[in-house]
Coordinates of C-alpha atoms in Angstrom, one line a residue:
X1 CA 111.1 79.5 106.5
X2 CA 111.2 82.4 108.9
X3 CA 108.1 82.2 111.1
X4 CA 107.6 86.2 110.6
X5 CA 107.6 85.6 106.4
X6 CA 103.6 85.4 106.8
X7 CA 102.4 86.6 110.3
X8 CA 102.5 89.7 111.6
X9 CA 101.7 88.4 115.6
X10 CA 102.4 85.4 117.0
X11 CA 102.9 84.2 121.0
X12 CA 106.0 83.1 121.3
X13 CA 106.8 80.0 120.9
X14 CA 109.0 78.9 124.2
X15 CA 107.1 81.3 126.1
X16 CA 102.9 81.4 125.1
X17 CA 101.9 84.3 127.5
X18 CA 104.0 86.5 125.5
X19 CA 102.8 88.1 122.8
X20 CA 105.0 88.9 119.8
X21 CA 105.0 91.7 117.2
X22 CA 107.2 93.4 114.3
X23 CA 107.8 96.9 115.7
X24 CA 106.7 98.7 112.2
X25 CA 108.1 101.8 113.3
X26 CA 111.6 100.9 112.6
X27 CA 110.9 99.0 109.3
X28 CA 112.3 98.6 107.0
X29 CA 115.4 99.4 108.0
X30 CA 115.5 97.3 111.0
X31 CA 113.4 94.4 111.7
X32 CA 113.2 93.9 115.2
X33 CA 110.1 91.5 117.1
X34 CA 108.6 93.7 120.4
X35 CA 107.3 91.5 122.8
X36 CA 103.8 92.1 124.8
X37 CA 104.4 91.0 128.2
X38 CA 101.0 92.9 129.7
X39 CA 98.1 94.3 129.2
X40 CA 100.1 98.0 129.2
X41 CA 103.0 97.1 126.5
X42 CA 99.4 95.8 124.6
X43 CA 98.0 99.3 124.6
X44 CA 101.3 101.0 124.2
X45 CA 101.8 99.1 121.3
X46 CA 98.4 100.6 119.3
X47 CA 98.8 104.2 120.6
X48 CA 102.5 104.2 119.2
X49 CA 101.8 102.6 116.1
X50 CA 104.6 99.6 117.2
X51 CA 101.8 98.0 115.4
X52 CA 99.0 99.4 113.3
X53 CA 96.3 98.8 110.4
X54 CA 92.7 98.3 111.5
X55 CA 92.6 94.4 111.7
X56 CA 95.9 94.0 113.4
X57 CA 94.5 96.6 115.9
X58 CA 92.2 94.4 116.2
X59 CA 93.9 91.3 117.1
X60 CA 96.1 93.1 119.3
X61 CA 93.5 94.3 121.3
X62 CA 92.0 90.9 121.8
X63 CA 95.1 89.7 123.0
X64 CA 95.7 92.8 125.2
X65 CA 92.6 91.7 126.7
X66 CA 94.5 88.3 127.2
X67 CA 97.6 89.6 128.7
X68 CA 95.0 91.7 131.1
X69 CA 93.3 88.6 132.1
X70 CA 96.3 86.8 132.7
X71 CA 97.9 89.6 134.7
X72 CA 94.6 90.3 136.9
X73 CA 94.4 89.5 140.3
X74 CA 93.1 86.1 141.6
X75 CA 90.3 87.4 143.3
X76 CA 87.2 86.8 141.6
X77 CA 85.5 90.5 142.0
X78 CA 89.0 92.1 141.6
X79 CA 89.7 90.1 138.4
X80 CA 86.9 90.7 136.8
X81 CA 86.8 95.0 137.6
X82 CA 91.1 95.1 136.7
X83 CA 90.1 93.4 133.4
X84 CA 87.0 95.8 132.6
X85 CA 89.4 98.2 133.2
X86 CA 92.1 97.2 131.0
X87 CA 90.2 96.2 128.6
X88 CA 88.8 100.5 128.6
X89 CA 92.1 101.8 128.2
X90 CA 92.8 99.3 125.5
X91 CA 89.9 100.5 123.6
X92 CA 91.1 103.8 123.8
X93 CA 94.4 103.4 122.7
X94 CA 93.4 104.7 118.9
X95 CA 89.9 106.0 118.4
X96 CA 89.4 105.8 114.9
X97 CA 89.7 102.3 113.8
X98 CA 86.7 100.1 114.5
X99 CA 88.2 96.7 115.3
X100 CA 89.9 97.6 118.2
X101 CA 87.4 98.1 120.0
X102 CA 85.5 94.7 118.2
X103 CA 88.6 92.9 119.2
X104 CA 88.3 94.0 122.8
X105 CA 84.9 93.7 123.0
X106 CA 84.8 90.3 121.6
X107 CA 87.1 88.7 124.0
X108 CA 85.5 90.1 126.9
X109 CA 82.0 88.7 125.6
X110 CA 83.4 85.5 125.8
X111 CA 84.9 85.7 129.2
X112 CA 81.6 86.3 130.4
X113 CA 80.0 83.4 129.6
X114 CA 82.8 81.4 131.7
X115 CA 82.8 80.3 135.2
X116 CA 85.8 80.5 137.0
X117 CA 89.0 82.9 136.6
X118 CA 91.3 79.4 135.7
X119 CA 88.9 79.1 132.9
X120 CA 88.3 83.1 132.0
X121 CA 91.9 83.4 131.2
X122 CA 92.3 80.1 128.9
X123 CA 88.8 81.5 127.3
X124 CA 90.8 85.1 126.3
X125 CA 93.6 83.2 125.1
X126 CA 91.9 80.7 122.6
X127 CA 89.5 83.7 121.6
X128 CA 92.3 86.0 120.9
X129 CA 93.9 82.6 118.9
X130 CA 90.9 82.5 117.3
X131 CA 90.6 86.1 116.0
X132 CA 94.3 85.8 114.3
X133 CA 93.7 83.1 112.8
X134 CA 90.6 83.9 111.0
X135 CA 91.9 87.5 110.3
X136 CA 94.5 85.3 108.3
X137 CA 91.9 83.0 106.3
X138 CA 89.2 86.3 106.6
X139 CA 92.3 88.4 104.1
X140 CA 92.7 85.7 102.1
X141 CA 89.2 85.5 100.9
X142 CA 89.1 89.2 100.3
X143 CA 91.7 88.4 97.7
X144 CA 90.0 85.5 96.5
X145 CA 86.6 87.9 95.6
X146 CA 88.8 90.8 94.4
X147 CA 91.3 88.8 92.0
X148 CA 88.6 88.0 89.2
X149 CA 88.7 92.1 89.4
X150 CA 92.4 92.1 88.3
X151 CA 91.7 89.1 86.4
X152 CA 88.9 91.2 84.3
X153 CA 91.3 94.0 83.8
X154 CA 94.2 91.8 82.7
X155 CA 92.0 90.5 80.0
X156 CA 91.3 93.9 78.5
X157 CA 94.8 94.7 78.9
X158 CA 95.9 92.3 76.2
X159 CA 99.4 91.7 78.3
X160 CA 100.1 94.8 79.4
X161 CA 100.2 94.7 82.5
X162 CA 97.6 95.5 85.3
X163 CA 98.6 99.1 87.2
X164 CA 96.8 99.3 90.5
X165 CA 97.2 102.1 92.9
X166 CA 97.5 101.8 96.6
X167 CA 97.6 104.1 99.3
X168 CA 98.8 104.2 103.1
X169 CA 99.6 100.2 104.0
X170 CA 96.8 97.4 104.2
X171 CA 99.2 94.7 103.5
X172 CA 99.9 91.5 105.5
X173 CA 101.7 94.2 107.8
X174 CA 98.0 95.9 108.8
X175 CA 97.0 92.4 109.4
X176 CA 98.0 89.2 110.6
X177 CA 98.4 87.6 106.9
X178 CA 97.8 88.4 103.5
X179 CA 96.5 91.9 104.0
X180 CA 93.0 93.4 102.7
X181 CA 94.0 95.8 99.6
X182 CA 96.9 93.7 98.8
X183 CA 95.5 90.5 99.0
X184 CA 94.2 90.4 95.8
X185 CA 97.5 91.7 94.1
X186 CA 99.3 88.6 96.2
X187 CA 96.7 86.4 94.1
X188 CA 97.0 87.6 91.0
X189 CA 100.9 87.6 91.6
X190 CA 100.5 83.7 92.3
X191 CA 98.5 83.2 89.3
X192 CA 101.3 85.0 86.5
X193 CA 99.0 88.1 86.0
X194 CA 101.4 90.7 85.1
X195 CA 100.7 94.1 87.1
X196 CA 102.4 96.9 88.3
X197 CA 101.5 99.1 91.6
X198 CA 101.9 102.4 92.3
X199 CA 102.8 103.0 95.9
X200 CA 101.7 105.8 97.7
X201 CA 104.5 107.2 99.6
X202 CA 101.7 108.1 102.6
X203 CA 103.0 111.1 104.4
X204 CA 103.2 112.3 107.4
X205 CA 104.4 108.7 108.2
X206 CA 105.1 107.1 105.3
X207 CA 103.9 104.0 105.4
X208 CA 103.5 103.1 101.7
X209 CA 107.4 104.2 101.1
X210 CA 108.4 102.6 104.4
X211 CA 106.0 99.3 104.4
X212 CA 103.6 99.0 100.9
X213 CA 107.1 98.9 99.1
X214 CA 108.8 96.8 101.8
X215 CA 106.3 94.0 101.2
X216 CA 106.0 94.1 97.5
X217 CA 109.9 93.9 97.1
X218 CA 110.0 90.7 99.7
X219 CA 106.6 89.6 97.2
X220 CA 108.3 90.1 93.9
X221 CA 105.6 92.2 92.7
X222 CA 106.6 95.5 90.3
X223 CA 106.0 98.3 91.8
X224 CA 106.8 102.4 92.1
X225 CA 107.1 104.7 94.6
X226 CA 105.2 108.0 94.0
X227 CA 104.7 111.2 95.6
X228 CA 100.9 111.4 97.0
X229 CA 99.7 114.0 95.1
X230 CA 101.1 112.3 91.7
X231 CA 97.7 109.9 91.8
X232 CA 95.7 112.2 89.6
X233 CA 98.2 113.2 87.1
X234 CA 98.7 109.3 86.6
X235 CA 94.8 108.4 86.4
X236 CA 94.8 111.8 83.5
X237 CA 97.3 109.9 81.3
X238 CA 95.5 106.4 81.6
X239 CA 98.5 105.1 83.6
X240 CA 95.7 103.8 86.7
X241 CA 93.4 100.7 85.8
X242 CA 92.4 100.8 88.9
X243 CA 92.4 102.0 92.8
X244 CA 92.8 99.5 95.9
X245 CA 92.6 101.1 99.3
X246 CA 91.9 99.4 103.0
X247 CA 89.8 100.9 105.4
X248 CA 89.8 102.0 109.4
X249 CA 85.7 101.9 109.6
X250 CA 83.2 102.1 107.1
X251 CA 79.9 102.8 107.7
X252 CA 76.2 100.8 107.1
X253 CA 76.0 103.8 104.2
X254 CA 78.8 102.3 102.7
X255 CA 81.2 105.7 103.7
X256 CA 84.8 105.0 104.2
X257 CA 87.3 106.2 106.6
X258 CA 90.6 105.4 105.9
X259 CA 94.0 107.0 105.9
X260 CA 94.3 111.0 105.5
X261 CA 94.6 111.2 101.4
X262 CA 92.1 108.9 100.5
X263 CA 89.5 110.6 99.7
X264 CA 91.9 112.5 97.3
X265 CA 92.6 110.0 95.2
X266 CA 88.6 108.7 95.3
X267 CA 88.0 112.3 93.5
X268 CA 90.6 111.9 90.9
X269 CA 89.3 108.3 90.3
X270 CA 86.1 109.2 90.0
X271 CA 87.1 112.1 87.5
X272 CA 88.7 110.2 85.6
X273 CA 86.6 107.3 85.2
X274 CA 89.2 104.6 87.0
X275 CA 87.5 101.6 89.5
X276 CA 88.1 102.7 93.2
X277 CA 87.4 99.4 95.8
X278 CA 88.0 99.3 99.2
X279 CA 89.0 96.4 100.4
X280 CA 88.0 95.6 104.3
X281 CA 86.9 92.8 106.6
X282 CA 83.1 92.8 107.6
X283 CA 84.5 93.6 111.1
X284 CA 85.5 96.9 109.9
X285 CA 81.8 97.4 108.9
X286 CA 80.7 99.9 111.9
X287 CA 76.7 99.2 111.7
X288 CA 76.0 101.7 114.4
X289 CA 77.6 104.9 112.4
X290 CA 75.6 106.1 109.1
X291 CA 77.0 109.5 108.2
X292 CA 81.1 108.9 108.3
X293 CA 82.1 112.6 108.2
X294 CA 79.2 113.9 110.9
X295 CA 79.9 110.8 113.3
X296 CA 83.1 109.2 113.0
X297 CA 86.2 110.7 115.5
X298 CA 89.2 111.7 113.5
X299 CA 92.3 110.9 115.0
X300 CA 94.5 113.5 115.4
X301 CA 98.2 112.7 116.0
X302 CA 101.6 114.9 116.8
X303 CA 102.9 117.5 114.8
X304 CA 106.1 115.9 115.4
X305 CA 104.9 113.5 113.0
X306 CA 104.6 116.6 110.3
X307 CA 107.2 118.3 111.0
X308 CA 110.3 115.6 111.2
X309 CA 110.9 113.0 108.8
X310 CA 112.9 109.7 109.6
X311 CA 115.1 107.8 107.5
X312 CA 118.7 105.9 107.2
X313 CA 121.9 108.4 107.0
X314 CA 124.0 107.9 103.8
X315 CA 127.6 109.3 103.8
X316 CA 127.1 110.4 100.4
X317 CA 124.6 110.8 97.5
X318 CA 124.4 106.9 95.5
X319 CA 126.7 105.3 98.7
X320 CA 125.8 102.4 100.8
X321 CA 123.7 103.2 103.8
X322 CA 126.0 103.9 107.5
X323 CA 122.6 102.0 109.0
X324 CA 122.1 105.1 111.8
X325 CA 118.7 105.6 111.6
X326 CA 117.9 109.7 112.3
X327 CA 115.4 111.9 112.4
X328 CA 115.4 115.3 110.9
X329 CA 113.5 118.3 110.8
X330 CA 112.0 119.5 107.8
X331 CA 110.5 122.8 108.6
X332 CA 111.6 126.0 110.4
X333 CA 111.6 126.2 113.9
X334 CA 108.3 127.0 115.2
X335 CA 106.5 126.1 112.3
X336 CA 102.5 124.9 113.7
X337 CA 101.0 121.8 111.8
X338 CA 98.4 119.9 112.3
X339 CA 98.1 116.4 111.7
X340 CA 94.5 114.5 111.1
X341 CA 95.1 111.1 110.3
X342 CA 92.3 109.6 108.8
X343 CA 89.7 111.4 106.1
X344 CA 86.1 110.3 104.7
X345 CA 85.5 108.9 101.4
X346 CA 81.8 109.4 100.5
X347 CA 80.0 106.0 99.5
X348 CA 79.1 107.7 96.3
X349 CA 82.8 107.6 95.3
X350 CA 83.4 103.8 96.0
X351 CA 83.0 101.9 92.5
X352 CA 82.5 98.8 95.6
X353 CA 83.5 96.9 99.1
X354 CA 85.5 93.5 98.9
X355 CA 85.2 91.7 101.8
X356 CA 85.7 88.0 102.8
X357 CA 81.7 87.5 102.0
X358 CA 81.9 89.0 98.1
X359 CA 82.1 92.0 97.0
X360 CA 78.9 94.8 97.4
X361 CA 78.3 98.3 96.5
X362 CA 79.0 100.9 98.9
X363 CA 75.7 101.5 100.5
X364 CA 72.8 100.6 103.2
X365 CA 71.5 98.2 100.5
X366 CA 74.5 96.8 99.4
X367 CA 75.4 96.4 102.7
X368 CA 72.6 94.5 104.0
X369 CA 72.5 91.8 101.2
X370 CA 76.0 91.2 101.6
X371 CA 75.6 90.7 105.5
X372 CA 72.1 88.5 104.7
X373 CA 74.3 85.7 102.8
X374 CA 74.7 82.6 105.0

């Protein structure tokens, strides 16, 4: 079996001190691996969105931290201040997503508590080992608490099947395995549950048309491509049983910050009386943050982004693809857009949070039991 069927990064095998990634910005056209040979090609990674998704942010920061320590002077004062400081510019690489800055933070709490720069740089490695590996085993316990969701649904349904709609990508691509919102509809795919998701196509980048639809055709699993704004005429007609979406941080109030349309599609949910979860790993949980749209940073990217569109060239309408990918321009020249990347979901609009620990309503309360279980 290919070793990038399941894993998003890996360190390659002949080499360990490079770090490996699918470049999601030419998929899925193209599927080419990147490879992280420093602390830089770590952060460049991020900022670019070579990869993205809050938990593999988080991963790759950990093992930009890695690559920092690795590539750090020898000195023991000099080590330690070129890792502090490329383990800053790591954090900053995105600003909206909380694990990055867990992941680098993590890492460097456990270089601290090592003597020795031999054994500082074996400690970044196995911690940033660590991090993927439980991200992997952390998603596929989300799905485990959200597929007696589906399950519930699929009872009521009497055979039809289950129609859950998903926005932006937080499949196994936004993480190392499995993904968060997906990973239940990977379990109930397993267990013969028939369903049927509605993709969102996720502009300005795409990533449900590009990646969502990429994974479920590899998967197997039904699926559709819509327009964003269709969402609401689909939950009118009763053609939504029920909303998964991941998250980029979330706060101890249970608010949700996640790609730039969710909060869209939390409204029509809500109007029309269809289940909207948000699917996340407790490291997405930012304790420090209460009020989401006063106190989280919104990222804002390029208009580029807006304003050009990307694709493969086809000689003609219904002909095979030349493979050139190209880029084209969409609007007039001159046009101004602006491009926020990320919007608040009000915990009031979240039917609930599944996480790796169970699933908990979106608020302080909820919160706090959920993080109180052993």
């Amino acid at each position: 079996m290919d070793r990038w069927s399941s894993y998003s990064i890996q360190r390659q095998p002949g080499d360990p001190s490079i770090v490996q990634v699918i470049d999601q910005r030419l998929l899925p056209f193209q599927r080419a691996i990147h490879d992280l040979r420093s602390s830089h090609d770590a952060a460049v990674a991020i900022q670019e969105m070579i990869v993205r998704g809050a938990p593999l942010i988080g991963v790759t920061g950990a093992y930009g931290v890695a690559l920092a320590a690795q590539e750090a002077p020898r000195t023991e004062h000099h080590f330690a201040d070129y890792v502090a400081r490329r383990a800053a510019a790591i954090g900053r690489a995105r600003p909206t997503a909380v694990n990055l800055e867990w992941g680098v933070n993590r890492v460097m709490e456990q270089i601290a508590q090592v003597q020795g720069i031999k054994e500082k740089i074996a400690t970044a490695w196995a911690t940033a080992d660590q991090m993927a590996m439980e991200d992997a085993a952390t998603c596929h316990a989300i799905g485990h608490h959200g597929l007696p969701l589906i399950t519930a649904i699929a009872n009521a349904n009497n055979g039809r099947p289950v129609n859950i709609l998903t926005h932006c990508n937080a499949g196994r691509l936004a993480c190392v395995a499995w993904g968060t919102a997906t990973a239940p509809i990977y379990l109930a795919h397993q267990a013969g549950i028939p369903l049927h998701v509605w993709v969102d196509e996720t502009r300005p980048r795409n990533q449900g048309a590009r990646l969502t639809a990429w994974e479920l055709g590899t998967a197997g699993i039904p699926h559709t491509l819509i327009v964003d704004n269709a969402g609401g005429h689909l939950m009118q007609h009763g053609m939504v049983d029920m909303v998964i979406v991941g998250s980029d941080r979330t706060t101890r109030d249970g608010d949700v910050c996640n790609k730039i349309g969710t909060y869209l599609k939390a409204l029509a949910a809500r109007d029309n009386g269809v289940p909207f979860y948000v699917a996340l790993p407790t490291s997405t949980l930012d304790l420090a943050v209460a009020d989401g749209l006063r106190e989280i940073p919104i990222e804002e990217r390029s208009a580029s982004e807006v304003l050009m569109m990307e694709g493969v060239v086809k000689e003609a309408v219904e002909e095979a693809a030349t493979g050139k990918i190209a880029r084209v321009q969409i609007t007039p020249d001159g046009t101004p857009a602006a491009n926020y990347g990320f919007d608040i979901t009000p915990a009031r609009l979240v039917t609930g949070l599944i996480t790796e620990r169970g699933i908990c309503q979106a608020s302080r309360a909820g919160i706090e039991a959920l993080l109180s279980k052993p």
